Coordinates of C-alpha atoms in Angstrom, one line a residue:
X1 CA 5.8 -35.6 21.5
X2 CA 7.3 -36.9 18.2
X3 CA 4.2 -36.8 16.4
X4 CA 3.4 -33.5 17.7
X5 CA 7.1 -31.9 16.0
X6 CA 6.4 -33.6 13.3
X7 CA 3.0 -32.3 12.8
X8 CA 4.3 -28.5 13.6
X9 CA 7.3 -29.1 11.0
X10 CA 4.8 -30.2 8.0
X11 CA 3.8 -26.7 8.3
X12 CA 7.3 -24.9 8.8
X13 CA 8.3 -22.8 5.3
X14 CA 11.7 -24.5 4.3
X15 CA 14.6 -23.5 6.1
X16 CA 18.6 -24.4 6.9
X17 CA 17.9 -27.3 9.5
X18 CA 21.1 -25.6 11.3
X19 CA 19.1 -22.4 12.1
X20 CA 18.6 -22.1 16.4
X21 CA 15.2 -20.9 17.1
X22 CA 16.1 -17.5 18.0
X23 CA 17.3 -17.3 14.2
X24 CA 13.8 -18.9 13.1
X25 CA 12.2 -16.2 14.9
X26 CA 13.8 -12.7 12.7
X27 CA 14.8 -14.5 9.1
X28 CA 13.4 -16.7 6.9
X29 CA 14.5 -16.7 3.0
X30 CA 11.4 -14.3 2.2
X31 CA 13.1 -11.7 5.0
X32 CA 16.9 -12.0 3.6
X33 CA 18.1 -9.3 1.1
X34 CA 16.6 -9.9 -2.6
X35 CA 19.7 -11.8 -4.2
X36 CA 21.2 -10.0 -7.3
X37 CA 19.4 -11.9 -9.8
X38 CA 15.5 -11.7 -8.1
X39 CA 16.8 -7.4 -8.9
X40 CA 14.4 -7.5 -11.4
X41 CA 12.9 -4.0 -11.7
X42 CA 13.3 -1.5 -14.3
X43 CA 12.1 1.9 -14.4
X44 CA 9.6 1.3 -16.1
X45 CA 7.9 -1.3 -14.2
X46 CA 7.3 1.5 -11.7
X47 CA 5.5 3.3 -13.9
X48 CA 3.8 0.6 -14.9
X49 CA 2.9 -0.3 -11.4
X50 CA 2.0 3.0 -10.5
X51 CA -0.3 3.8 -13.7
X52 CA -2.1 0.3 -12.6
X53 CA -2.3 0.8 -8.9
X54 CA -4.0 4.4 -9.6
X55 CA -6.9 3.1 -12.4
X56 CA -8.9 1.8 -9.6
X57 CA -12.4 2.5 -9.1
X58 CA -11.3 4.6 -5.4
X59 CA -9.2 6.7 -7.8
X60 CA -11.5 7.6 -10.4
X61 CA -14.0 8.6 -7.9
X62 CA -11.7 10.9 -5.6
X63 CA -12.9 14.1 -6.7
X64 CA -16.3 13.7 -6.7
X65 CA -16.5 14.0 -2.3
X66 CA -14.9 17.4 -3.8
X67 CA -17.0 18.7 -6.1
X68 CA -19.9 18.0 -4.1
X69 CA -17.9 20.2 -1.5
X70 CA -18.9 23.2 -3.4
X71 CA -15.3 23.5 -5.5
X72 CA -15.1 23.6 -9.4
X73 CA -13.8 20.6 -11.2
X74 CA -10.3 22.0 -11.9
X75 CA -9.8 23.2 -8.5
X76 CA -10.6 19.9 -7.6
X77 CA -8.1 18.6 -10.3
X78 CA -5.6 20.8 -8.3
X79 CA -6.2 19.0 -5.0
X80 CA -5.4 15.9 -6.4
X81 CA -2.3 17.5 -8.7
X82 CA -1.1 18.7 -5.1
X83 CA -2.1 15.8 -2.8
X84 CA 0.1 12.8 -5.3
X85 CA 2.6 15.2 -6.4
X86 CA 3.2 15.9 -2.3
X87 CA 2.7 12.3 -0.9
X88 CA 5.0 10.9 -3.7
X89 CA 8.6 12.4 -2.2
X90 CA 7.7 10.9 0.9
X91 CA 7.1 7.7 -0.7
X92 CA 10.6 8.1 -2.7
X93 CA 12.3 8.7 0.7
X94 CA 11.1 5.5 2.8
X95 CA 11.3 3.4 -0.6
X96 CA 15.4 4.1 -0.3
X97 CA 16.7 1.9 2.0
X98 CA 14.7 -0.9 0.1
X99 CA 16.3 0.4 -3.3
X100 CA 19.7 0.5 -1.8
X101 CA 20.0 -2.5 0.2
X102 CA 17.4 -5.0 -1.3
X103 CA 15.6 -5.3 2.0
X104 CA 11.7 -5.4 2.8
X105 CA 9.4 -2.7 5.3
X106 CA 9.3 -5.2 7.7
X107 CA 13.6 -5.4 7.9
X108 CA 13.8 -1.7 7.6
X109 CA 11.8 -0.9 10.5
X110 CA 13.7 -2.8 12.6
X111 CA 16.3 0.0 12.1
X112 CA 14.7 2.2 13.9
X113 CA 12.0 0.8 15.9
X114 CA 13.7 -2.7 16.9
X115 CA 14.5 -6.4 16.1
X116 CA 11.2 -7.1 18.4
X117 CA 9.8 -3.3 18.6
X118 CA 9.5 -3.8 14.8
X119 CA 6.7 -6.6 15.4
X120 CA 3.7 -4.2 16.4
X121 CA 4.4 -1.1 13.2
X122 CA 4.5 -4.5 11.1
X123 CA 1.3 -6.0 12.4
X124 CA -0.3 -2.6 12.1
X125 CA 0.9 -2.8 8.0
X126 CA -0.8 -6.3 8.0
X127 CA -3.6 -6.1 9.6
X128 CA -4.7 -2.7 7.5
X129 CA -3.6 -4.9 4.2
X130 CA -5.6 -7.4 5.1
X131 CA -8.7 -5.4 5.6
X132 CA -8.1 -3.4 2.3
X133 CA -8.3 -6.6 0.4
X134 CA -11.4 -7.3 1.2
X135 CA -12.6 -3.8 0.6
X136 CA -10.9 -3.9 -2.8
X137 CA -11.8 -7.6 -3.4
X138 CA -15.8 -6.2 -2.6
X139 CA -15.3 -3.0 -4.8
X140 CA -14.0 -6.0 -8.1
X141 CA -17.1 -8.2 -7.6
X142 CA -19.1 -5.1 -8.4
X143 CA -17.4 -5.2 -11.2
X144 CA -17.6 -8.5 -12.3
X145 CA -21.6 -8.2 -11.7
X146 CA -21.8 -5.5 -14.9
X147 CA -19.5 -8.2 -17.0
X148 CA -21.9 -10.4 -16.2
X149 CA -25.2 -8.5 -16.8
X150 CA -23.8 -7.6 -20.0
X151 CA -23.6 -11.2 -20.8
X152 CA -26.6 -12.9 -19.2
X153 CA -28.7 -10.5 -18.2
X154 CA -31.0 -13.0 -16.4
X155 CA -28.0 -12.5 -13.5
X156 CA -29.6 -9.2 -12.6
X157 CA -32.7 -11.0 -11.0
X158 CA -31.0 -13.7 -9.0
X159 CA -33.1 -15.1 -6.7
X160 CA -31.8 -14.7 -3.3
X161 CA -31.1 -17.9 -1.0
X162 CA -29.4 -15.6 1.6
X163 CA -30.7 -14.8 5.2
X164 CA -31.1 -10.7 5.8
X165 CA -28.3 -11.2 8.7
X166 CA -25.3 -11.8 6.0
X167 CA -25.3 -8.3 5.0
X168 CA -25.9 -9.6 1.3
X169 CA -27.5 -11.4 -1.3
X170 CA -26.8 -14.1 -3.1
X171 CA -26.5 -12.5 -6.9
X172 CA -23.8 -10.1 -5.1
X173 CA -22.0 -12.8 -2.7
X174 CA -21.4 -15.1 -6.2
X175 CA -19.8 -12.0 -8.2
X176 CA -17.7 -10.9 -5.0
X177 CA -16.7 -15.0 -4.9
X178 CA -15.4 -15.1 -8.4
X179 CA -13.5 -11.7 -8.1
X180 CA -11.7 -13.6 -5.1
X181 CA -11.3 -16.4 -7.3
X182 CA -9.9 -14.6 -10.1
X183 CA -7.3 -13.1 -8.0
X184 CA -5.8 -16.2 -6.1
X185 CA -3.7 -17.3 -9.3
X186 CA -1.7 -13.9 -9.2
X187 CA -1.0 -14.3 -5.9
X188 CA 1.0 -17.4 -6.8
X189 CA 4.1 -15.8 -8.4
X190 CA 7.0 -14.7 -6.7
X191 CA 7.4 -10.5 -6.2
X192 CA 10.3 -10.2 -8.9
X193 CA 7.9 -12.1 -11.4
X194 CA 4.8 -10.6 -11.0
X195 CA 5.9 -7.4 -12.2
X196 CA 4.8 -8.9 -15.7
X197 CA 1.1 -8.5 -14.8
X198 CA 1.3 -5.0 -14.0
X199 CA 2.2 -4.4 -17.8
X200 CA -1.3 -5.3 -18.6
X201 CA -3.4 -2.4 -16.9
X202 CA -1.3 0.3 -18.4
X203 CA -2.1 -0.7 -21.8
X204 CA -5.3 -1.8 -21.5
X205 CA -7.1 0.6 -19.1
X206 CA -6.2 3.8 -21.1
X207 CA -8.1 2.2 -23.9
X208 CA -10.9 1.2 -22.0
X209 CA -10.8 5.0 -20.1
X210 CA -10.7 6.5 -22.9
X211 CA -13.1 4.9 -25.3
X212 CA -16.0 5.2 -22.5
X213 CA -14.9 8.9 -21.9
X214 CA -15.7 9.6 -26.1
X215 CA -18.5 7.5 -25.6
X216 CA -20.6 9.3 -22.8
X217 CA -19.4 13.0 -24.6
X218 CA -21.4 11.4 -27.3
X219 CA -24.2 10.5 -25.6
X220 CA -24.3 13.2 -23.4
X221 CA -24.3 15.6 -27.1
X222 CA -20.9 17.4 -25.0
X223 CA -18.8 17.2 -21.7
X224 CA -21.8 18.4 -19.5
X225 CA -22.6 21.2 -17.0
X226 CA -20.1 19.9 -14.0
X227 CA -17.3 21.6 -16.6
X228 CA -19.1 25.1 -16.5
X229 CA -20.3 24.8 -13.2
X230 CA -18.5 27.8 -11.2
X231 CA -17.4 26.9 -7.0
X232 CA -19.6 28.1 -4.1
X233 CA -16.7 28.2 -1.9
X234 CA -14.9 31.6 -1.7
X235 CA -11.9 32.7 0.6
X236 CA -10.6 30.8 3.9
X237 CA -14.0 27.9 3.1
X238 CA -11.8 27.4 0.1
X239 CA -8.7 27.0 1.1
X240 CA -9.5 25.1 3.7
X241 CA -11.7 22.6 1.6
X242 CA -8.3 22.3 -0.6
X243 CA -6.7 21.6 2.2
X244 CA -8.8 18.7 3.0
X245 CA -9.1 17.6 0.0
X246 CA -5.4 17.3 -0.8
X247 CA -5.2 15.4 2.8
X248 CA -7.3 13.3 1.2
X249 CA -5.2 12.4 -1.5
X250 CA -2.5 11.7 1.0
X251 CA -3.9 9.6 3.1
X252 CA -5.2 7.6 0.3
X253 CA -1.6 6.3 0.1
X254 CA -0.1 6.2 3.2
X255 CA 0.0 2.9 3.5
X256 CA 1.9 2.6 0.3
X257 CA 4.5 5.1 1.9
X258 CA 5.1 3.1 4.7
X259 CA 5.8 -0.2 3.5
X260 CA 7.7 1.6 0.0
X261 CA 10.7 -0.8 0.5
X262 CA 9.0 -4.0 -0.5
X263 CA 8.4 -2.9 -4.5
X264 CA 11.7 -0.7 -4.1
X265 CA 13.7 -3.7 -2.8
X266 CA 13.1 -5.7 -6.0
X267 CA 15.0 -2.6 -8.0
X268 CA 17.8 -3.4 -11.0
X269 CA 19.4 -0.3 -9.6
X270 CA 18.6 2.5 -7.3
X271 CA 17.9 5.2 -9.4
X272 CA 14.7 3.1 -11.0
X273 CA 13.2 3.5 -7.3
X274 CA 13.8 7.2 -7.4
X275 CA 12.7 9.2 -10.7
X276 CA 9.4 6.7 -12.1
X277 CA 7.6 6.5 -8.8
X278 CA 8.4 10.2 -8.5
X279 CA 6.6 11.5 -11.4
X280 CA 4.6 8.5 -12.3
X281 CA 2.6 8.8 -8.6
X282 CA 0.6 12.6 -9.5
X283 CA 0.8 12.1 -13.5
X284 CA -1.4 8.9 -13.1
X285 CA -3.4 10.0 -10.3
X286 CA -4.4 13.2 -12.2
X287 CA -5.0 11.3 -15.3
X288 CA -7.5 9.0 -14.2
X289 CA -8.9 12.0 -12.4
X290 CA -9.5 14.4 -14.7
X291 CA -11.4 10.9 -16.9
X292 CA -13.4 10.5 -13.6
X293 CA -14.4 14.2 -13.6
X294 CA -15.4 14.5 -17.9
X295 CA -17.2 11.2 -17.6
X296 CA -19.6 12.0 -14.4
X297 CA -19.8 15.2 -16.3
X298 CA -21.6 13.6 -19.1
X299 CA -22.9 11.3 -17.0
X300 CA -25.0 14.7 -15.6
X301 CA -26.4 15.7 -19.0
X302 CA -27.3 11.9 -19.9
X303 CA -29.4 11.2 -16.8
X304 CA -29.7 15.0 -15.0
X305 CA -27.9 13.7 -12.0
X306 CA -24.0 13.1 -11.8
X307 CA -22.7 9.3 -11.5
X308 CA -19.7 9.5 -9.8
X309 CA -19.1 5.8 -10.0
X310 CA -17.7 4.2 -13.5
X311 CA -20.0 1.1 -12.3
X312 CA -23.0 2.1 -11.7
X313 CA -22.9 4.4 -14.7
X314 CA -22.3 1.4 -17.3
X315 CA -25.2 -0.6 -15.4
X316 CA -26.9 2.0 -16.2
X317 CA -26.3 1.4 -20.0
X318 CA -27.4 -1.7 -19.8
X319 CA -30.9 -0.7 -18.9
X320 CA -34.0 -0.8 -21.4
X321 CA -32.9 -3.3 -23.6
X322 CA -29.5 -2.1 -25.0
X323 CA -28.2 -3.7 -28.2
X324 CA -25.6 -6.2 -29.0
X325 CA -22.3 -3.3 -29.5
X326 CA -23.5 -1.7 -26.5
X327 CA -23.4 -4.9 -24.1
X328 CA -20.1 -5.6 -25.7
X329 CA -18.9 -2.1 -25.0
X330 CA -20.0 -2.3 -21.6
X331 CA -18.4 -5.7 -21.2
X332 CA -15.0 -4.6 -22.3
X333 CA -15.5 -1.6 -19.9
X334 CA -15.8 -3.7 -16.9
X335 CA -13.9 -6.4 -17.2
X336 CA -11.1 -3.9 -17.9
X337 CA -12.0 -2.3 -14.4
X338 CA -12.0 -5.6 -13.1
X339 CA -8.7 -6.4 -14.2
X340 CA -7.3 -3.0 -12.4
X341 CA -8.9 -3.8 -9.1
X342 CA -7.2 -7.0 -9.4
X343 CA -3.6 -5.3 -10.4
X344 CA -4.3 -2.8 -6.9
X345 CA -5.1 -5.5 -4.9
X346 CA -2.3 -7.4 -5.6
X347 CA 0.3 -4.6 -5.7
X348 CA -1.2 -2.6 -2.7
X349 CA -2.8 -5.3 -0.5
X350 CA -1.5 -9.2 -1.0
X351 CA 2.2 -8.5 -1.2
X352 CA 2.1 -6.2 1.4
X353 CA 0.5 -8.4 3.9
X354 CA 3.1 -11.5 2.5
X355 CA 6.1 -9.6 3.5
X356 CA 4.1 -8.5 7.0
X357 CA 3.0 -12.0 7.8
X358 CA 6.4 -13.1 6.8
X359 CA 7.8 -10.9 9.7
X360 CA 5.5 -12.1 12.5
X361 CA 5.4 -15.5 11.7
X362 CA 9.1 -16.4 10.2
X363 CA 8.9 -20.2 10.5
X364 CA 5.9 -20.6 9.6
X365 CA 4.8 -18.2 6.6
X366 CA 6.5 -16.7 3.3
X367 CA 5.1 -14.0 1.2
X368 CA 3.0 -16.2 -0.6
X369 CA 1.0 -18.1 1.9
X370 CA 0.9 -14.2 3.6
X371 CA -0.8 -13.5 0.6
X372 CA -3.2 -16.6 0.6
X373 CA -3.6 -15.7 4.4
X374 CA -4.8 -12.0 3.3
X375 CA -7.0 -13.1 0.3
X376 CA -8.5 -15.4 3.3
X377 CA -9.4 -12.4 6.2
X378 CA -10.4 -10.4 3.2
X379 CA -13.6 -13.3 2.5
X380 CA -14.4 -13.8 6.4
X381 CA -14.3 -10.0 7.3
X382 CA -17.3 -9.2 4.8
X383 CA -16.2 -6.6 3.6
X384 CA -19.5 -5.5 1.8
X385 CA -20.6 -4.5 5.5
X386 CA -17.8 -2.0 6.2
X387 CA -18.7 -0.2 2.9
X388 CA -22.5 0.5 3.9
X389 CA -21.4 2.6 6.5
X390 CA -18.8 4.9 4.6
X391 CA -18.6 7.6 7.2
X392 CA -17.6 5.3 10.2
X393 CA -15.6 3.5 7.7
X394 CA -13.7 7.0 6.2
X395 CA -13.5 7.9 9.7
X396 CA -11.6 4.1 10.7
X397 CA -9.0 4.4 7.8
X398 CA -8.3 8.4 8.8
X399 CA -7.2 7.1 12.5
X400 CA -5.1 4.1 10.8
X401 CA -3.4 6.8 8.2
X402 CA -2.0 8.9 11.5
X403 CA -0.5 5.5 13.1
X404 CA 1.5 5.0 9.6
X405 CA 2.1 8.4 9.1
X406 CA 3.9 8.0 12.6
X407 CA 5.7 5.2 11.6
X408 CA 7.0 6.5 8.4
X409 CA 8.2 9.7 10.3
X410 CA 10.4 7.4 12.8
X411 CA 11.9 5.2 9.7
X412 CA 12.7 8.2 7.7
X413 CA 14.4 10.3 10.0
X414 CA 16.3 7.3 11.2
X415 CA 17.8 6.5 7.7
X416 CA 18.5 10.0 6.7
X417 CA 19.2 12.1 10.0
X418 CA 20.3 9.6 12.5
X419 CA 21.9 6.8 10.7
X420 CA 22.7 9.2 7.7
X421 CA 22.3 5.7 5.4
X422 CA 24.7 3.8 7.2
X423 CA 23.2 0.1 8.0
X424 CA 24.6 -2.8 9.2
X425 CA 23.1 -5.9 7.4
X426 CA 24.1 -8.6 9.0
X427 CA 22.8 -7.4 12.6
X428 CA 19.1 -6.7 11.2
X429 CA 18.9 -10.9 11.8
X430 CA 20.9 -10.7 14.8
X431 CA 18.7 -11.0 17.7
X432 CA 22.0 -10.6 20.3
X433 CA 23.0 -8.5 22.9
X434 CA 25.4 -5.5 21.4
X435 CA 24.0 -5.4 17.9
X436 CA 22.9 -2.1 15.9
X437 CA 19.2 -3.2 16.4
X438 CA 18.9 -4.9 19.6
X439 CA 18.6 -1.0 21.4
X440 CA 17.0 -2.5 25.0
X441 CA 15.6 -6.2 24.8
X442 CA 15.1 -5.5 21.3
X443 CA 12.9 -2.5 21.2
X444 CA 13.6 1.0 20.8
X445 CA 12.4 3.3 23.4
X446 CA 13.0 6.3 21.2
X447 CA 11.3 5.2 18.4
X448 CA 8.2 4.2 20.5
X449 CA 7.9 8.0 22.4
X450 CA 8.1 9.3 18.7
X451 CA 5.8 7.3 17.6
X452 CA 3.0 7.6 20.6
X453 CA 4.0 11.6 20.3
X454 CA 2.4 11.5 16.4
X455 CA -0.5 9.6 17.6
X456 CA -1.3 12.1 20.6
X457 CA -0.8 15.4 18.5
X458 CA -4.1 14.0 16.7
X459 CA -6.0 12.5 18.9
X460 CA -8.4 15.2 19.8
X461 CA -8.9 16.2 16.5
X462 CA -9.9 12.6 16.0
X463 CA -12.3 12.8 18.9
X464 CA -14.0 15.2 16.8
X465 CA -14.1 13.2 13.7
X466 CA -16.1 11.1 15.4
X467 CA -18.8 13.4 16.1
X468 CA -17.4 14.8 20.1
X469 CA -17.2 18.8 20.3
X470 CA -13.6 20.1 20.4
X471 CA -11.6 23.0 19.2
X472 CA -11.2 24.6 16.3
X473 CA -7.5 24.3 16.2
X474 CA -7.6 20.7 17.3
X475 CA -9.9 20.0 13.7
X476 CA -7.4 22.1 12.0
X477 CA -4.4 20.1 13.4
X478 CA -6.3 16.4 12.4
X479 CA -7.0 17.5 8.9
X480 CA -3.3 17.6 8.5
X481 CA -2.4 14.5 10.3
X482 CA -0.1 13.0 7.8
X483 CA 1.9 16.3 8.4
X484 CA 1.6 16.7 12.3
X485 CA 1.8 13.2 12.6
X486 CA 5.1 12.6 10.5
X487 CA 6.4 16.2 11.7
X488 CA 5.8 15.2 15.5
X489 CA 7.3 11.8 15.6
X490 CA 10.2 13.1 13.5
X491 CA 11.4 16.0 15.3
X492 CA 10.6 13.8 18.6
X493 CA 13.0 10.7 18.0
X494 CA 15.2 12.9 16.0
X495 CA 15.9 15.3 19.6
X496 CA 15.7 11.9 21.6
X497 CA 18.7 10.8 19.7
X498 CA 20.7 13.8 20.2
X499 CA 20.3 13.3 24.1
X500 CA 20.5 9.3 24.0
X501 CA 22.8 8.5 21.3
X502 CA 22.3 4.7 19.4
X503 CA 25.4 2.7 18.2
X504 CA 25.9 3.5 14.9
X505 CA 25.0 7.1 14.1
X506 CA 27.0 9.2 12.0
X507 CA 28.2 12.0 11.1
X508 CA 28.0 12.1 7.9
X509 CA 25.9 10.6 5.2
X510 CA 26.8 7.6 3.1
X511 CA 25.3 4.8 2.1
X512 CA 26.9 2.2 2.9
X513 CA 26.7 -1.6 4.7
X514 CA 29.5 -1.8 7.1
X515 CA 29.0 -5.7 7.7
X516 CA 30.1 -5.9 4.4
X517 CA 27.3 -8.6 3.8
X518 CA 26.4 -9.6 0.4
X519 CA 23.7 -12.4 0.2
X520 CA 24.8 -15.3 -2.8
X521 CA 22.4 -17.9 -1.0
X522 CA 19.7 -19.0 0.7
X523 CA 21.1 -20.0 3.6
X524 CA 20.4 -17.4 6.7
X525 CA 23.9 -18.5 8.0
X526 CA 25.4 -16.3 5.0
X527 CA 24.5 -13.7 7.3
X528 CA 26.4 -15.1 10.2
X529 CA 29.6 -16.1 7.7
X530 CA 31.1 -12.8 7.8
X531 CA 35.1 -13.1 8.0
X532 CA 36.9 -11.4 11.1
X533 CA 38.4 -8.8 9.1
X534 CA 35.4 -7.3 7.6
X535 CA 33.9 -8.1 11.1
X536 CA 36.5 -6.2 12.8
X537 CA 36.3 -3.2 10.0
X538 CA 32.5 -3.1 10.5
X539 CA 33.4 -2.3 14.2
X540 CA 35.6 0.5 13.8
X541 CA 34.0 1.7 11.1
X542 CA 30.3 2.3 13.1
X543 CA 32.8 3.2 16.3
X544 CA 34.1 6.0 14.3
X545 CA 30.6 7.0 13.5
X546 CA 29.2 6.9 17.2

């Protein structure tokens, strides 16, 4: 039995050796408030992580599903101005309690949905992380082919030493390898540090954008015919195609709204959470855009058929013999793209599933062996299967966008309408009887009806998705499911909290921590070393509030 502790121990994260197991199970020194100094993040590394999360390969494609809807380019352009410039409030108002009180997604759910209630929105987060990373890591060793080709062209014609069964070949298993390769050092650095990589992208993938854009309008002898050609869509077919396609938009980063407090929680001060991410979220988005749209564009009058992806388009360049400048060219192209699918899958993906992992598995994980952990499911899932099927696969990540849209609903009506920004620190580790978060047995029943409430309001609609007959209506409601699904669970626990008040809601809003807890170190028992007065004050105060 000895042996066997001892063996469980070696792989236990370092902890206070004074901690019960109860306390092992909700806190570990990843899951404590950010101290003062790890505050590291200035407004403009949220642009800067913004502008590199949106120069992906997913973003520069986004319009094309568009376009091909029958919509002109710059009402296309306007779906994606109106679907970033909508999601990003959203994302601004989850990302506050982060900003304010240096805690993570996985910590401020527990606010509303429960010390142990918490565990399932949080495994949801982690799980859809995990899969993403493999989707992104998939997308990056596409990437990493065209370097490459450009360099050895020989690669191209790889012979292939793997069975039909593995859904691959060996030429693209060895580029998708060294694109998961090439990411595991990243994951290494702590949160507050790696904000120094996301500098890179910015800089370098406007270059890179822009010098292919100039260089396919001078191939292409102009911008091409996608620019002149007029939509086929006309009155309610329109509007509701915008519709979808803004949706679109959305749900392309709902995930990011939900978990919004682990990049927030890292901020210098709260107001460079608030303003960057606000304006930096559409201006990006619609940036690499509109690049997307003039380069396929070209790409149309170069070859007669529109190349919607960046990709494909410079392996295309590399065909029939291409000289020296133009290899280099494509080179610098790609491994620029690589580099940004790197930056999103670090910043969207591996850092998310740390802090989720951290939350399920306290004594055991830390954000980054979570991040080791995603990089891991992300290589076994083969990921490159998923993507031949992209319908079923659209179809998977729409359902999974109306189970974090519910989420998000819950956690933002709790800090802002419930709560009113009061929070009591010290009881988000206190798995007791009689604390803020404890509700009943540590999950809250409220939060839980919201949240099955914005799942059901869809659920026909997603029925039809997947290829059943139902009503119109119930198609119309689905294509909005961020909004029906955020709206429902919303107004649901909001009116459940008016009938079956929690301890601690106010009146009035203020943000404020009335444990009075400040974290100086790494012990968790900080947390429990709150003197009696403030103890008492913290109990008046949230009685006064009730």
């Amino acid at each position: 039995m000895g042996l066997l502790n001892r063996i469980v121990q070696s792989f236990e994260v370092t902890h206070d050796s004074n901690l019960t197991i109860t306390e092992q199970l909700v806190a570990n020194y990843d899951l404590l408030p950010v101290e003062p100094e790890k505050r590291t993040w200035r407004a403009y590394n949220y642009i800067a992580f913004w502008t590199a999360d949106t120069f992906n390969i997913n973003m520069w494609m986004i319009v094309s599903s568009m376009i091909q809807l029958g919509m002109s380019w710059w009402q296309a352009w306007i779906c994606t101005w109106l679907g970033y410039g909508v999601i990003a409030p959203f994302l601004v108002l989850n990302a506050r309690p982060g900003a304010i009180f240096h805690v993570m997604f996985p910590i401020v759910n527990r606010t509303s949905f429960g010390m142990f209630g918490s565990l399932w929105c949080v495994f949801n987060r982690a799980a859809m992380a995990c899969i993403w990373y493999g989707v992104q890591a998939s997308i990056g060793g596409s990437c990493v082919l065209v370097m490459l080709r450009a360099m050895w062209p020989s690669i191209y014609d790889l012979p292939n030493s793997m069975p039909a069964s593995s859904g691959t070949d060996t030429r693209d298993f060895l580029c998708f390898f060294l694109f998961w390769l090439i990411s595991l050092p990243i994951i290494w650095f702590p949160v507050h540090k790696v904000r120094h990589f996301f500098l890179v992208t910015p800089i370098l993938m406007p270059i890179a954008s822009i010098t292919f854009l100039v260089w396919c309008i001078v191939k292409a002898h102009g911008i091409g015919p996608i620019m002149h050609q007029p939509s086929t869509l006309h009155g309610s077919k329109l509007g509701w195609a915008m519709v979808v396609s803004s949706m679109s938009c959305i749900s392309n980063k709902v995930t990011l709204v939900t978990n919004a407090p682990d990049f927030a929680s890292r901020a210098r001060t709260s107001s460079a959470a608030l303003y960057p991410q606000l304006f930096a979220i559409p201006l990006s988005a619609a940036f690499v855009s509109l690049i997307g749209i003039l380069v396929s564009s070209s790409s149309q009058a170069i070859y007669g058929t529109a190349i919607w992806s960046p990709i494909e388009l410079l392996g295309n360049f590399l065909n029939d013999n291409p000289s020296k400048a133009t290899r280099f060219g494509v080179w610098f192209i790609s491994a620029s793209f690589m580099l940004a699918q790197v930056t999103t899958n670090i910043c969207a993906n591996s850092v998310s599933a740390g802090c989720d992992l951290t939350a399920l598995f306290p004594r055991f994980i830390n954000i980054r062996r979570g991040g080791y952990i995603a990089a891991t499911v992300g290589l076994a899932m083969c990921p490159w299967n998923l993507l031949k099927n992209s319908n079923e696969f659209t179809s998977y990540l729409s359902a999974y966008s109306v189970f974090l849209s519910s989420i998000a609903g819950v956690m933002v009506t709790e800090y802002y309408i419930v709560r009113k920004g009061h929070y009591n620190v010290k009881d988000l580790y206190n798995a007791e009887r009689g604390s803020w978060y404890w509700y009943t047995y540590g999950i809250n029943f409220r939060a839980y009806t919201a949240y099955i409430s914005g799942i059901l309001i869809n659920a026909v609609g997603f029925a039809g998705a997947t290829g059943c007959v139902v009503p119109l209506a119930a198609t119309r409601i689905y294509e909005l499911s961020f909004f029906t699904g955020f709206g429902v669970s919303a107004i649901v626990y909001w009116a459940l909290n008016r009938v079956f008040p929690v301890i601690g809601a106010a009146d009035t809003f203020e943000e404020i921590d009335v444990s009075g807890y400040e974290r100086t170190a790494r012990s968790l028992r900080d947390v429990e070393e709150v003197d009696d007065e403030t103890k008492d004050g913290g109990s008046d105060h949230s009685a006064s509030k009730r």
